[in-house]
Coordinates of C-alpha atoms and ligand atoms in Angstrom, one line a residue:
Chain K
X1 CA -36.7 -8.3 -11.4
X2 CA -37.1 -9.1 -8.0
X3 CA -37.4 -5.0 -6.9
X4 CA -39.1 -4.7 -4.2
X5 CA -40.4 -1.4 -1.9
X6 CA -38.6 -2.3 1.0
X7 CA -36.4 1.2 1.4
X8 CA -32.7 -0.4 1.7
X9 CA -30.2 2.9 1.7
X10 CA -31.2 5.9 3.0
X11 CA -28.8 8.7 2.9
X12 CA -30.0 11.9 4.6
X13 CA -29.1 15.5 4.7
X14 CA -25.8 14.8 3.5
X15 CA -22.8 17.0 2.8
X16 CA -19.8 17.0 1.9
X17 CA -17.1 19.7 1.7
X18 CA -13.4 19.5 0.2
X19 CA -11.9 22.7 1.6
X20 CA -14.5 25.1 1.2
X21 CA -16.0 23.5 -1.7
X22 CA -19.4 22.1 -1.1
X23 CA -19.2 18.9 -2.8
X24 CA -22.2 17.3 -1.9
X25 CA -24.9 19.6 -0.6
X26 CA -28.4 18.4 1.1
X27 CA -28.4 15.3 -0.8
X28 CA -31.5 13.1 0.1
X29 CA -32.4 9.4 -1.6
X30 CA -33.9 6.3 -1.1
X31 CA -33.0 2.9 -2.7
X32 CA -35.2 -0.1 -2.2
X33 CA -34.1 -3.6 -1.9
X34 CA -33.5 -5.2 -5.8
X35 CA -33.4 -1.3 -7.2
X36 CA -30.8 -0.8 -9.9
X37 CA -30.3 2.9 -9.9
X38 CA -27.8 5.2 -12.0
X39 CA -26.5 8.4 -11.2
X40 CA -26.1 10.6 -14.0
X41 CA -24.4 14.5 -14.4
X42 CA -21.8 16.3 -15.6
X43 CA -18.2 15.7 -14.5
X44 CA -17.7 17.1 -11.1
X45 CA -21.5 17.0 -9.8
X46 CA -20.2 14.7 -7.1
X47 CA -21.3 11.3 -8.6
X48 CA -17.9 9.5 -7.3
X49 CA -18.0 11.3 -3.8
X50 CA -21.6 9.9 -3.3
X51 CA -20.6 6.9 -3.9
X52 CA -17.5 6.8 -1.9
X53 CA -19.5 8.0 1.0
X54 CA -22.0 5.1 1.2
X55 CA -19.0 2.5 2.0
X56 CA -17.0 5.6 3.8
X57 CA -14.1 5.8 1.7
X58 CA -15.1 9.3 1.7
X59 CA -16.3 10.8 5.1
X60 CA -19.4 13.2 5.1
X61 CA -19.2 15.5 7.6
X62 CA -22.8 15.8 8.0
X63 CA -26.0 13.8 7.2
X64 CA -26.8 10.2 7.5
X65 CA -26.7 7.3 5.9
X66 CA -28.4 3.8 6.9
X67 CA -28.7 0.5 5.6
X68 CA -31.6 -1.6 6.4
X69 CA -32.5 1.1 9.0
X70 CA -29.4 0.7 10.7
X71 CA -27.1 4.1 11.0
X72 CA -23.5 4.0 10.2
X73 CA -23.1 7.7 10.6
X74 CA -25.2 8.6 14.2
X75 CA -25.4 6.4 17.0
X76 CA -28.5 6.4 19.2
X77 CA -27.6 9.4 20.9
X78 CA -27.7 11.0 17.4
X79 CA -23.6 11.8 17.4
X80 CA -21.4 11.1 14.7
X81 CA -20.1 7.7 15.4
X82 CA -16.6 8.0 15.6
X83 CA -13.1 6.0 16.7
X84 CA -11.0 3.4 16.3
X85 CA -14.1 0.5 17.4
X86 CA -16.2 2.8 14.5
X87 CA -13.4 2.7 12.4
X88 CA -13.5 -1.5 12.8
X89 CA -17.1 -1.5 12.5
X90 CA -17.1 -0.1 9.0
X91 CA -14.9 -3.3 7.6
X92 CA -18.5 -5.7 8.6
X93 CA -20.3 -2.9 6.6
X94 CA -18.1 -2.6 3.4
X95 CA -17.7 -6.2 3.1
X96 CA -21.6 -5.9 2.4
X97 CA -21.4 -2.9 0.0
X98 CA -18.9 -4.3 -3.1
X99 CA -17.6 -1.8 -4.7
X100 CA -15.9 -1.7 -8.5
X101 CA -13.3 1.3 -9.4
X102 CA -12.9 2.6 -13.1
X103 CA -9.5 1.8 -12.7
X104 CA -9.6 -1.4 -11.6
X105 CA -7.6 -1.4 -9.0
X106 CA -7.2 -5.3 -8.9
X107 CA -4.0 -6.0 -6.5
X108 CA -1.1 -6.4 -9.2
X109 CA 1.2 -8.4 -6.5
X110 CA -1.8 -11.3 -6.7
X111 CA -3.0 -13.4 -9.0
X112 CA -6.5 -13.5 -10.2
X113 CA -7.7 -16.2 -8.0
X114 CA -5.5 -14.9 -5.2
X115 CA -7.6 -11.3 -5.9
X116 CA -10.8 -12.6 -5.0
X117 CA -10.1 -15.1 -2.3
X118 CA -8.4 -12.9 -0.5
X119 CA -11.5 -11.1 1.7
X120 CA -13.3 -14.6 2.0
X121 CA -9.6 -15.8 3.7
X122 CA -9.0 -12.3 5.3
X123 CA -12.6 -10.7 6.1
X124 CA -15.2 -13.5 6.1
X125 CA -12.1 -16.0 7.8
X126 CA -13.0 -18.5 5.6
X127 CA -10.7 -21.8 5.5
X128 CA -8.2 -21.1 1.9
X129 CA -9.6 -24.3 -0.1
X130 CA -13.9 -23.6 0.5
X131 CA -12.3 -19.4 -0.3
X132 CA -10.5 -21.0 -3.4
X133 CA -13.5 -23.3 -4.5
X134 CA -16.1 -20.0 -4.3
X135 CA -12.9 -17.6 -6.2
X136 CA -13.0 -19.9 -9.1
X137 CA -16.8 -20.3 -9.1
X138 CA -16.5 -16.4 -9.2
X139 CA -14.3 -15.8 -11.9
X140 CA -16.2 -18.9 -13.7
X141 CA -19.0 -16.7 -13.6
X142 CA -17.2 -13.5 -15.0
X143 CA -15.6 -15.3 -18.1
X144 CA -12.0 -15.8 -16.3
X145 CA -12.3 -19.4 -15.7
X146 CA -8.6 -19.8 -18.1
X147 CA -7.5 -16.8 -16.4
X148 CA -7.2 -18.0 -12.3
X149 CA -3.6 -17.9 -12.3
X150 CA -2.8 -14.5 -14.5
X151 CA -1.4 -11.6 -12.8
X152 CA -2.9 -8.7 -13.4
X153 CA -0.2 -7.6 -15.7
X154 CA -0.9 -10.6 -18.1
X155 CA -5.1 -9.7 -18.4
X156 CA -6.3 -6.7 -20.3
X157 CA -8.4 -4.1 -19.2
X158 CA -11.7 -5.9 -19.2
X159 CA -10.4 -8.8 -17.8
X160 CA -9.1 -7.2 -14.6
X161 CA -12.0 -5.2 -14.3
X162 CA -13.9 -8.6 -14.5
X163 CA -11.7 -10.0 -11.7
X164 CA -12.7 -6.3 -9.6
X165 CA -16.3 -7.5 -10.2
X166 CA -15.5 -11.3 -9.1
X167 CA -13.3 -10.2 -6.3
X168 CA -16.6 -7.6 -5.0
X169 CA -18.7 -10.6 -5.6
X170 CA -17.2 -13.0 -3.9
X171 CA -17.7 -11.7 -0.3
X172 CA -21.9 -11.8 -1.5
X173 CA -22.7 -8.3 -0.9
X174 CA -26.2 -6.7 -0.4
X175 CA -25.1 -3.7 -2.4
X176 CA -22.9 -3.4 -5.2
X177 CA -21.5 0.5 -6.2
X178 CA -20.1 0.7 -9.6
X179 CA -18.4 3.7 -10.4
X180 CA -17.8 4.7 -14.5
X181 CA -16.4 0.8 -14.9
X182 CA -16.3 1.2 -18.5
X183 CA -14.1 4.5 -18.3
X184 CA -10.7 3.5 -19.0
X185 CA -11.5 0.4 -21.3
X186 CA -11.0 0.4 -24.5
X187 CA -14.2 0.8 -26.7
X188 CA -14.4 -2.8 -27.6
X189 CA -14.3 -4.0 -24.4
X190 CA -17.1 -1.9 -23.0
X191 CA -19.7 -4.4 -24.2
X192 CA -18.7 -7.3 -22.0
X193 CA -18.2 -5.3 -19.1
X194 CA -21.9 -3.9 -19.6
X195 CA -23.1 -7.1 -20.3
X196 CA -21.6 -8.3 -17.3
X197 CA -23.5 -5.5 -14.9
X198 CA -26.9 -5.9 -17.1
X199 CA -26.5 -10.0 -15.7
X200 CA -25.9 -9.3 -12.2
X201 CA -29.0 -6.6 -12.0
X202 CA -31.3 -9.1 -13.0
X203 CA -29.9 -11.0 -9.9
X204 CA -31.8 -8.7 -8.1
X205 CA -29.0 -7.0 -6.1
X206 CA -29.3 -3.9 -4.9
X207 CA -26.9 -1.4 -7.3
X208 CA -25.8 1.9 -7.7
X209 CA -24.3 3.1 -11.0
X210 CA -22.2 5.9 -11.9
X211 CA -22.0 5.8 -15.6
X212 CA -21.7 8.1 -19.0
X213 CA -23.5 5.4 -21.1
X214 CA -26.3 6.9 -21.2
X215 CA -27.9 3.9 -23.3
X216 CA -27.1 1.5 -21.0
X217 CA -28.3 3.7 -18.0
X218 CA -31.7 4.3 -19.6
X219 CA -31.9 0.2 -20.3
X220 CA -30.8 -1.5 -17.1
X221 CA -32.0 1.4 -14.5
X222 CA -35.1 1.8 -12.8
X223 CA -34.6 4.9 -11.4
X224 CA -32.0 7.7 -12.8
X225 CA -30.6 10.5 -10.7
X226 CA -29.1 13.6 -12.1
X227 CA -27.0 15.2 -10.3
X228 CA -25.0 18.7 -10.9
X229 CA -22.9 20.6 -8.7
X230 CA -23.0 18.3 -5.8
X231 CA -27.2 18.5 -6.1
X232 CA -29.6 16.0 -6.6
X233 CA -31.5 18.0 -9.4
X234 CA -33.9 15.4 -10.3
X235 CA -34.9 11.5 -9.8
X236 CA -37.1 9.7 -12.0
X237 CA -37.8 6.3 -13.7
X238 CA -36.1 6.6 -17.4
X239 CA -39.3 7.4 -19.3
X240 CA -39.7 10.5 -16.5
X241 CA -36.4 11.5 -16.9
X242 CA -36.1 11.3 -20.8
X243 CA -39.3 13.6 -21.2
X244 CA -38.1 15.7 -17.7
X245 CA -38.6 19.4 -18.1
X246 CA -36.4 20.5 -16.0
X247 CA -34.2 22.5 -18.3
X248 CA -30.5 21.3 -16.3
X249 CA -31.9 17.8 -17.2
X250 CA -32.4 18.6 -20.4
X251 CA -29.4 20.2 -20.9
X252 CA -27.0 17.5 -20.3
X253 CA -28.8 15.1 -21.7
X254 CA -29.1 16.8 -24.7
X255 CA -25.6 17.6 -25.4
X256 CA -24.4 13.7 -24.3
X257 CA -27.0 12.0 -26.5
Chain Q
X1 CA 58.2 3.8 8.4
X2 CA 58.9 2.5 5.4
X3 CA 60.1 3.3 2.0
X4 CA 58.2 2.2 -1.3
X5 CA 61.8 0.8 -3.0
X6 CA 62.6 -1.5 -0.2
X7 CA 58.9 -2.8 0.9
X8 CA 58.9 -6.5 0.1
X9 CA 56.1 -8.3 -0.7
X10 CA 54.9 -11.0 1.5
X11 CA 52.0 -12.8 0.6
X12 CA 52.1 -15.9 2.5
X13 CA 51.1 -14.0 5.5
X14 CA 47.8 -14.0 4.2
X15 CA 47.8 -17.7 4.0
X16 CA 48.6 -17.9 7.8
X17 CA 46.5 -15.1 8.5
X18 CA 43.5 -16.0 6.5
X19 CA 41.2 -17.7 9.8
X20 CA 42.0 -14.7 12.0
X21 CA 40.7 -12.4 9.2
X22 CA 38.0 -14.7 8.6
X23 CA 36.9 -14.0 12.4
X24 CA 36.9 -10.2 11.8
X25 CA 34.7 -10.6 8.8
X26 CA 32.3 -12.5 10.4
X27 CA 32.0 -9.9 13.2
X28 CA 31.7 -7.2 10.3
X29 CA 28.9 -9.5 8.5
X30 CA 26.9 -9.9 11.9
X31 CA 27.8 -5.7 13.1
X32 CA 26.4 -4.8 9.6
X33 CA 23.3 -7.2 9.7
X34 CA 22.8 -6.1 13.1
X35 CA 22.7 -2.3 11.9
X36 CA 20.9 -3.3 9.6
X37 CA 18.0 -4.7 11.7
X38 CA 18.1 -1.9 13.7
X39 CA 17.5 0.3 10.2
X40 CA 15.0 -0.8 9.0
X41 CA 12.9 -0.8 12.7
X42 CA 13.9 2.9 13.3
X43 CA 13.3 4.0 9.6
X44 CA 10.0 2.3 9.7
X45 CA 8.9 4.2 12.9
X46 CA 10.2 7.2 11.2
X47 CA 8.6 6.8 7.8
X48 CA 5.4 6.3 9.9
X49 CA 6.3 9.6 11.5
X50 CA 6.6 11.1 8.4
X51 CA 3.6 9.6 6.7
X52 CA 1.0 11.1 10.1
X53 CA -1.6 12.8 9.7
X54 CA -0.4 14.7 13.0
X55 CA 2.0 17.6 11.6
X56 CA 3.5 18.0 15.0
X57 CA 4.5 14.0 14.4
X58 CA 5.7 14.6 11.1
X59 CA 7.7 17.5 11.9
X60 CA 9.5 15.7 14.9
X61 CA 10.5 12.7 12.7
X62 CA 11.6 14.9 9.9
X63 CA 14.0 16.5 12.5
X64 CA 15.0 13.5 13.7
X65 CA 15.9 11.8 10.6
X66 CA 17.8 15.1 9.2
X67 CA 19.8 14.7 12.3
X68 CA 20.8 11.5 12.1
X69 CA 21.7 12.1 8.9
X70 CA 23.8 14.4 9.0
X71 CA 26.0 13.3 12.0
X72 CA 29.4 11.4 11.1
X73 CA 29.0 7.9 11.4
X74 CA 32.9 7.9 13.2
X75 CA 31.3 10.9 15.5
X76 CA 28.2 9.1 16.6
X77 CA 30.4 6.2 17.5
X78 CA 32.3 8.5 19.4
X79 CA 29.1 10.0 21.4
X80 CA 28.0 6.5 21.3
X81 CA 30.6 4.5 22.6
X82 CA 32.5 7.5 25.6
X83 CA 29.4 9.6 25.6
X84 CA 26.6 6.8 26.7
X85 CA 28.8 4.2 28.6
X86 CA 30.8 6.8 30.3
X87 CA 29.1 9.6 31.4
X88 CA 25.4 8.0 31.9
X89 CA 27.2 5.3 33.2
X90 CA 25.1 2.8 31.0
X91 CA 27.7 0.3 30.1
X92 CA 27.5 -0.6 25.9
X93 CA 30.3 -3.0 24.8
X94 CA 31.6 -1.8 22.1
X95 CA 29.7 -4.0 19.2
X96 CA 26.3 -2.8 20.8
X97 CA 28.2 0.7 20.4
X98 CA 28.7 0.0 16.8
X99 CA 25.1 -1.4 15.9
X100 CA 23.7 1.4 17.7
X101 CA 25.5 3.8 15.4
X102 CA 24.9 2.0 12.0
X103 CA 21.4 1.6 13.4
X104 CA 21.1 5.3 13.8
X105 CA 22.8 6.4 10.6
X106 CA 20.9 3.4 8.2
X107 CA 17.3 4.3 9.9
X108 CA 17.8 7.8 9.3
X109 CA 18.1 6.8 5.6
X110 CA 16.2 3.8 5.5
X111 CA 13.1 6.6 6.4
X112 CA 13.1 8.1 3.4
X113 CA 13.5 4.8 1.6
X114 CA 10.2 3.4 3.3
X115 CA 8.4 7.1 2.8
X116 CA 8.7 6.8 -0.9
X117 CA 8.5 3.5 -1.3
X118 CA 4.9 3.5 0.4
X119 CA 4.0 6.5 -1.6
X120 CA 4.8 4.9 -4.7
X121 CA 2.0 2.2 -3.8
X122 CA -1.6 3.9 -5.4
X123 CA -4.0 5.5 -2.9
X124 CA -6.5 3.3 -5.2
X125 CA -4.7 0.1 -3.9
X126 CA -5.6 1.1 -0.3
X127 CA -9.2 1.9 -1.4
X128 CA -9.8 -1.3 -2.7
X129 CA -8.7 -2.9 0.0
X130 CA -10.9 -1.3 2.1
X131 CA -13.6 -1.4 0.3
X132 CA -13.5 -5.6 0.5
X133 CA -13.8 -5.0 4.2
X134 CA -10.2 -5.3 4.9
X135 CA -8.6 -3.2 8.1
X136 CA -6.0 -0.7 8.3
X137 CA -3.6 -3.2 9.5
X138 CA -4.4 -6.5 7.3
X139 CA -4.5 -3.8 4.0
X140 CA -0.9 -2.2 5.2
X141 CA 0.4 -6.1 5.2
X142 CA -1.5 -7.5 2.3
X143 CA -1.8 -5.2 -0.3
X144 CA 0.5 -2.0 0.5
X145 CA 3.6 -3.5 2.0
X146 CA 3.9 -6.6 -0.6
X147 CA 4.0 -4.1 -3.0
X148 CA 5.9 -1.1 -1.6
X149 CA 9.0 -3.7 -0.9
X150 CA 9.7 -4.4 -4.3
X151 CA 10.2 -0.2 -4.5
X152 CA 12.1 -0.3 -1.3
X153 CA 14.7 -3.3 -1.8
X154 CA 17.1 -2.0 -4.6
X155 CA 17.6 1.8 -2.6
X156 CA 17.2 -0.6 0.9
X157 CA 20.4 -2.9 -0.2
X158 CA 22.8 0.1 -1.1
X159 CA 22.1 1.3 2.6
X160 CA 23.1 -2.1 3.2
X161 CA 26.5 -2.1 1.3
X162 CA 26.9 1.6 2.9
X163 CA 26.7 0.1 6.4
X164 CA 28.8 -2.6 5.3
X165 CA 31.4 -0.2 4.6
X166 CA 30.8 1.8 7.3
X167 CA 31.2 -1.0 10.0
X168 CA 34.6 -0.8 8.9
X169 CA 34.6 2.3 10.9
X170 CA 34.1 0.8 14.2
X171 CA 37.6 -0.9 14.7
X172 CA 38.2 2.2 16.6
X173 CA 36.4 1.3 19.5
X174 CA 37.6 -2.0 19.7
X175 CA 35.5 -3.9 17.9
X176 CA 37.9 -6.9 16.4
X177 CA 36.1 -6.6 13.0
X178 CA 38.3 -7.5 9.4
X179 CA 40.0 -3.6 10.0
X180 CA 40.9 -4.0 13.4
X181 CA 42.5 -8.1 12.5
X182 CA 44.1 -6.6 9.8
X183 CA 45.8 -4.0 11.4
X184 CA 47.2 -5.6 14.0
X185 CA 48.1 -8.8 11.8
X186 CA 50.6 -6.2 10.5
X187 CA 51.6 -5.1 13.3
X188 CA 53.1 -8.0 13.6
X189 CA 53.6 -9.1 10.3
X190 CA 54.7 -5.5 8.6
X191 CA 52.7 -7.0 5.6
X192 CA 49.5 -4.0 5.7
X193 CA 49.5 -3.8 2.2
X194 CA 48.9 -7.6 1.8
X195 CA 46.2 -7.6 4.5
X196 CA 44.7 -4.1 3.4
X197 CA 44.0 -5.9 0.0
X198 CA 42.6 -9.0 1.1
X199 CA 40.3 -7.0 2.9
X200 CA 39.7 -5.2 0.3
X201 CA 39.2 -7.9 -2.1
X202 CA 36.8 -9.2 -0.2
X203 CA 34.9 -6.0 0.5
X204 CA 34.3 -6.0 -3.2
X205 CA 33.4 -9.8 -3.7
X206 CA 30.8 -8.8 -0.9
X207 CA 29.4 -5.9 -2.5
X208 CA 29.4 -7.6 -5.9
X209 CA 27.5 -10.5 -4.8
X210 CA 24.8 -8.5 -3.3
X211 CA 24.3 -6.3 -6.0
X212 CA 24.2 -9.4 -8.2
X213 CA 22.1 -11.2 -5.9
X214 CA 19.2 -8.3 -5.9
X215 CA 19.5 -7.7 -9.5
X216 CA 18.2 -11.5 -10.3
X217 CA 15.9 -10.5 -7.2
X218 CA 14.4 -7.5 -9.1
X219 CA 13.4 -9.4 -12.2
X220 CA 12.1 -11.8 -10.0
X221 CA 9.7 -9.6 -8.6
X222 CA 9.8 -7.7 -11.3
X223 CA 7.2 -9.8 -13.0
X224 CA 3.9 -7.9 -11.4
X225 CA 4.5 -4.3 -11.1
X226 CA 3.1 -1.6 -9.5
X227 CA -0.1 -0.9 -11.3
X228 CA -3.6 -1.5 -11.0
Ligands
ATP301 N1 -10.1 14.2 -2.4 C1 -10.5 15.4 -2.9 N2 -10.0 16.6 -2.5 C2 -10.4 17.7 -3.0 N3 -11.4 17.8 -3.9 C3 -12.0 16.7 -4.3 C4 -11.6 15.4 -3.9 N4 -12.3 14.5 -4.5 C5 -13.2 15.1 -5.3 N5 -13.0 16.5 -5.2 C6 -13.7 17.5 -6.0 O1 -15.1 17.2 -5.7 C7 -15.9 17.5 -6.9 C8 -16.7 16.3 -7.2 O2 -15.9 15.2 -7.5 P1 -16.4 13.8 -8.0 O3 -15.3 13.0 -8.2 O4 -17.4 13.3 -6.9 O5 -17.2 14.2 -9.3 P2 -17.8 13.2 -10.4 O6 -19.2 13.6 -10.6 O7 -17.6 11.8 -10.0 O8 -17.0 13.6 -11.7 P3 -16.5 12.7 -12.9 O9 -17.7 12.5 -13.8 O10 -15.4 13.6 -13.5 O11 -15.9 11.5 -12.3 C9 -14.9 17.8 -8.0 O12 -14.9 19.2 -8.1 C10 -13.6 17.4 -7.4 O13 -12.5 18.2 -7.9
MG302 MG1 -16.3 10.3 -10.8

């Protein structure tokens, strides 16, 4: 695996607040260049909102995040970047950062092909046959190559989750965010969809992964974060976090293994 | 005027009549579609209104479109057509009058048509469609729209047929739509029942063939629904 220590993400002093509910308090990590990292903890401890912050689907109101150094939260001045040119800005930064929903969300109105072409045509303005030619390699790649023309309504679960993985990696991102995939597929097709993740992290792209499968998290990972009531509690490679003291740790892990 | 027992019936008036009444039906097609256009342009701005994040906005286009609403269409012509041209002194002609007031009446329920038809698109549709990098603008036409029409085109043609009906209103201005041909056909004919008829005939061929015509529409897009 081609990890190296290179820090790539840095999120700083974050919070987050719904109301006054502190979803996300203080949270502070690093993730190098290559690193596969999941984010563990019991429903609620702000594992989605994380996520959704570091491509800004969810605004923190305060803390930093950077990517390769660069801020998307203060500009130099240190103030919170804000506005509509911000606003445009962010579309550069989250075609970088692919990002795969537990429920799918593949456009139903498109068909598979038309799914994963569409940011290459729309975002990366690429001509609609060389955006084609790279949406079929894509969904090649993720099993669907009899599937291009389905719509969505014709391909089970795993399958359009597939074509949300082929459709994130299309636009070749620098970070992919996956965020409890697996969740609302049936137990048979869990497997594939794991599989799938397990392939692309040996690719060496930089991942984050919200996920209950604890197996799998403890397998692919090379770093684990727990996290509980919007607090990073502990990070740690596997082997540190499967003989971790700390008795929250313990705790959950305990009662979901 | 007349008496039931000696009314006689006279239908080859309408086939002398038929081109004239063909004229007024093509100025109540193009009146409606007019209204129309102007419908669907107001009760987007108001849906929009509605949808803000502003509450002041919302509140303002929540008024507005309860107002429109619940004014007469025949009244509005009215304020329209004397009120406007008259005493601003802002000459309409009378068809402008009439689109105006269909305009005004549709948008008002063409709003809430839009509103729920957006809202019936998943916020996890928008999400992913920023989260490929797409703006606010190319998401709203590529992904929400697309899909938010096939919600909006069943309620959004029975405004249609409403304003289609309603057009008929506007023969009292002036406007020389299938009403206002009819009724002075028999004037001069003393045939209204006839006339009434055939305009009301084809009033219902009308409505029939749209209805028809979005049913095989709706299975048509029927095939992807709304679901992720
Ligand atoms: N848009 C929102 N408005 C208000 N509260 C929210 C919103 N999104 C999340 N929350 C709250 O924030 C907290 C953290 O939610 P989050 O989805 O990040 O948890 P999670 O760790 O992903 O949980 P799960 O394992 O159930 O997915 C929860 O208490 C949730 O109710
Ligand atoms: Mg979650």
């Amino acid at each position: 695996m081609n990890r190296t220590t290179e820090s790539y993400i840095e999120i700083i002093n974050l919070s987050k607040s719904f109301g006054s509910h502190k979803v996300l308090d203080n949270i502070n990590l690093t993730v190098n260049r290559g690193e596969v990292v999941a984010i563990i903890g019991p429903s609620g401890s702000g594992k989605s909102t994380l996520l959704r912050c570091l491509n800004f689907l969810t605004r923190s109101e305060s803390g930093e995040i950077k990517f390769q150094n660069r801020s998307w939260s203060l500009n130099s001045e240190g103030k919170r970047y804000k506005g509509k040119k911000y606003e445009k800005s962010l579309s550069e930064l989250r075609s970088e950062v692919g990002m795969v929903f537990q429920n799918f969300n593949v456009f139903p109105h498109k068909t598979a092909v038309q799914n994963v072409e569409l940011g290459l045509i729309k975002v990366r303005k690429m001509t609609k046959n060389s955006a084609r030619e790279i949406a079929i390699k894509k969904l090649e790649q993720v099993g669907l190559g009899d599937k291009i023309n389905q719509y969505p309504d014709k391909l089970s679960g795993g399958q359009k989750q597939r074509v949300a993985i082929a459709r994130a990696l299309a636009l070749e991102p620098r970070v992919m965010l996956f965020d409890e995939v697996t969740s609302s597929l049936d137990p048979e097709l869990v497997g594939g969809i794991l599989e799938e993740i397990r392939r692309l992290a040996n690719t060496g792209i930089t991942m984050l992964v919200v996920t209950h499968e604890m197996g799998f998290a403890f397998q692919v990972a090379h770093r684990i974060v727990f996290m509980d009531s919007g607090k990073i509690v502990e990070v740690g490679t596997p082997d540190e976090i499967r003989n971790s003291q700390e008795p929250r740790t313990r705790a959950f892990l305990s009662a979901i293994l | 005027m007349m008496s039931n027992s000696n009314y006689k019936f006279d239908w080859n008036v309408i086939e002398k009549y038929w081109p004239e009444i063909l004229k007024g039906l093509i100025i109540t097609i193009q009146i409606s579609l007019a209204g129309m256009a102007f419908s669907i342009l107001l009760g987007i701005c108001l849906a929009n209104g509605k949808l803000s994040n502003n509450l002041l906005i919302v509140r303002i286009s929540s008024s507005i479109t309860e107002l429109f609403r619940s004014i007469p269409l025949f009244v509005l012509l009215f304020w329209i057509y004397y009120g406007f041209s008259l005493k601003f002194n802002f000459a309409l002609t009378e068809f402008e009058a009439g689109v105006l007031a269909l305009g005004i009446t549709g948008g008002a329920y063409m709003a809430e048509v839009f509103r729920a038809g957006l809202l019936a698109v998943p916020i996890g549709q928008l999400e992913a469609a920023y989260a490929i990098g797409l703006s606010k603008m190319q998401s709203s036409m590529f992904i929400i729209f697309p899909q938010a029409i096939r919600i909006i085109i069943p309620p959004m043609v029975n405004i249609y047929i409403g304003l289609l009906k309603g057009a008929t209103i506007v023969s009292v201005i002036g406007v020389s739509d299938m009403i206002y041909v009819a009724r002075y056909v028999s004037l001069e004919t003393f045939a209204p029942f006839e006339l009434y008829s055939l305009v009301g005939i084809i009033f219902i061929s009308l409505t029939l063939s749209i209805s028809g015509f979005v049913y095989l529409l709706e299975r048509k897009l029927g095939r992807s629904k709304v679901d992720g």
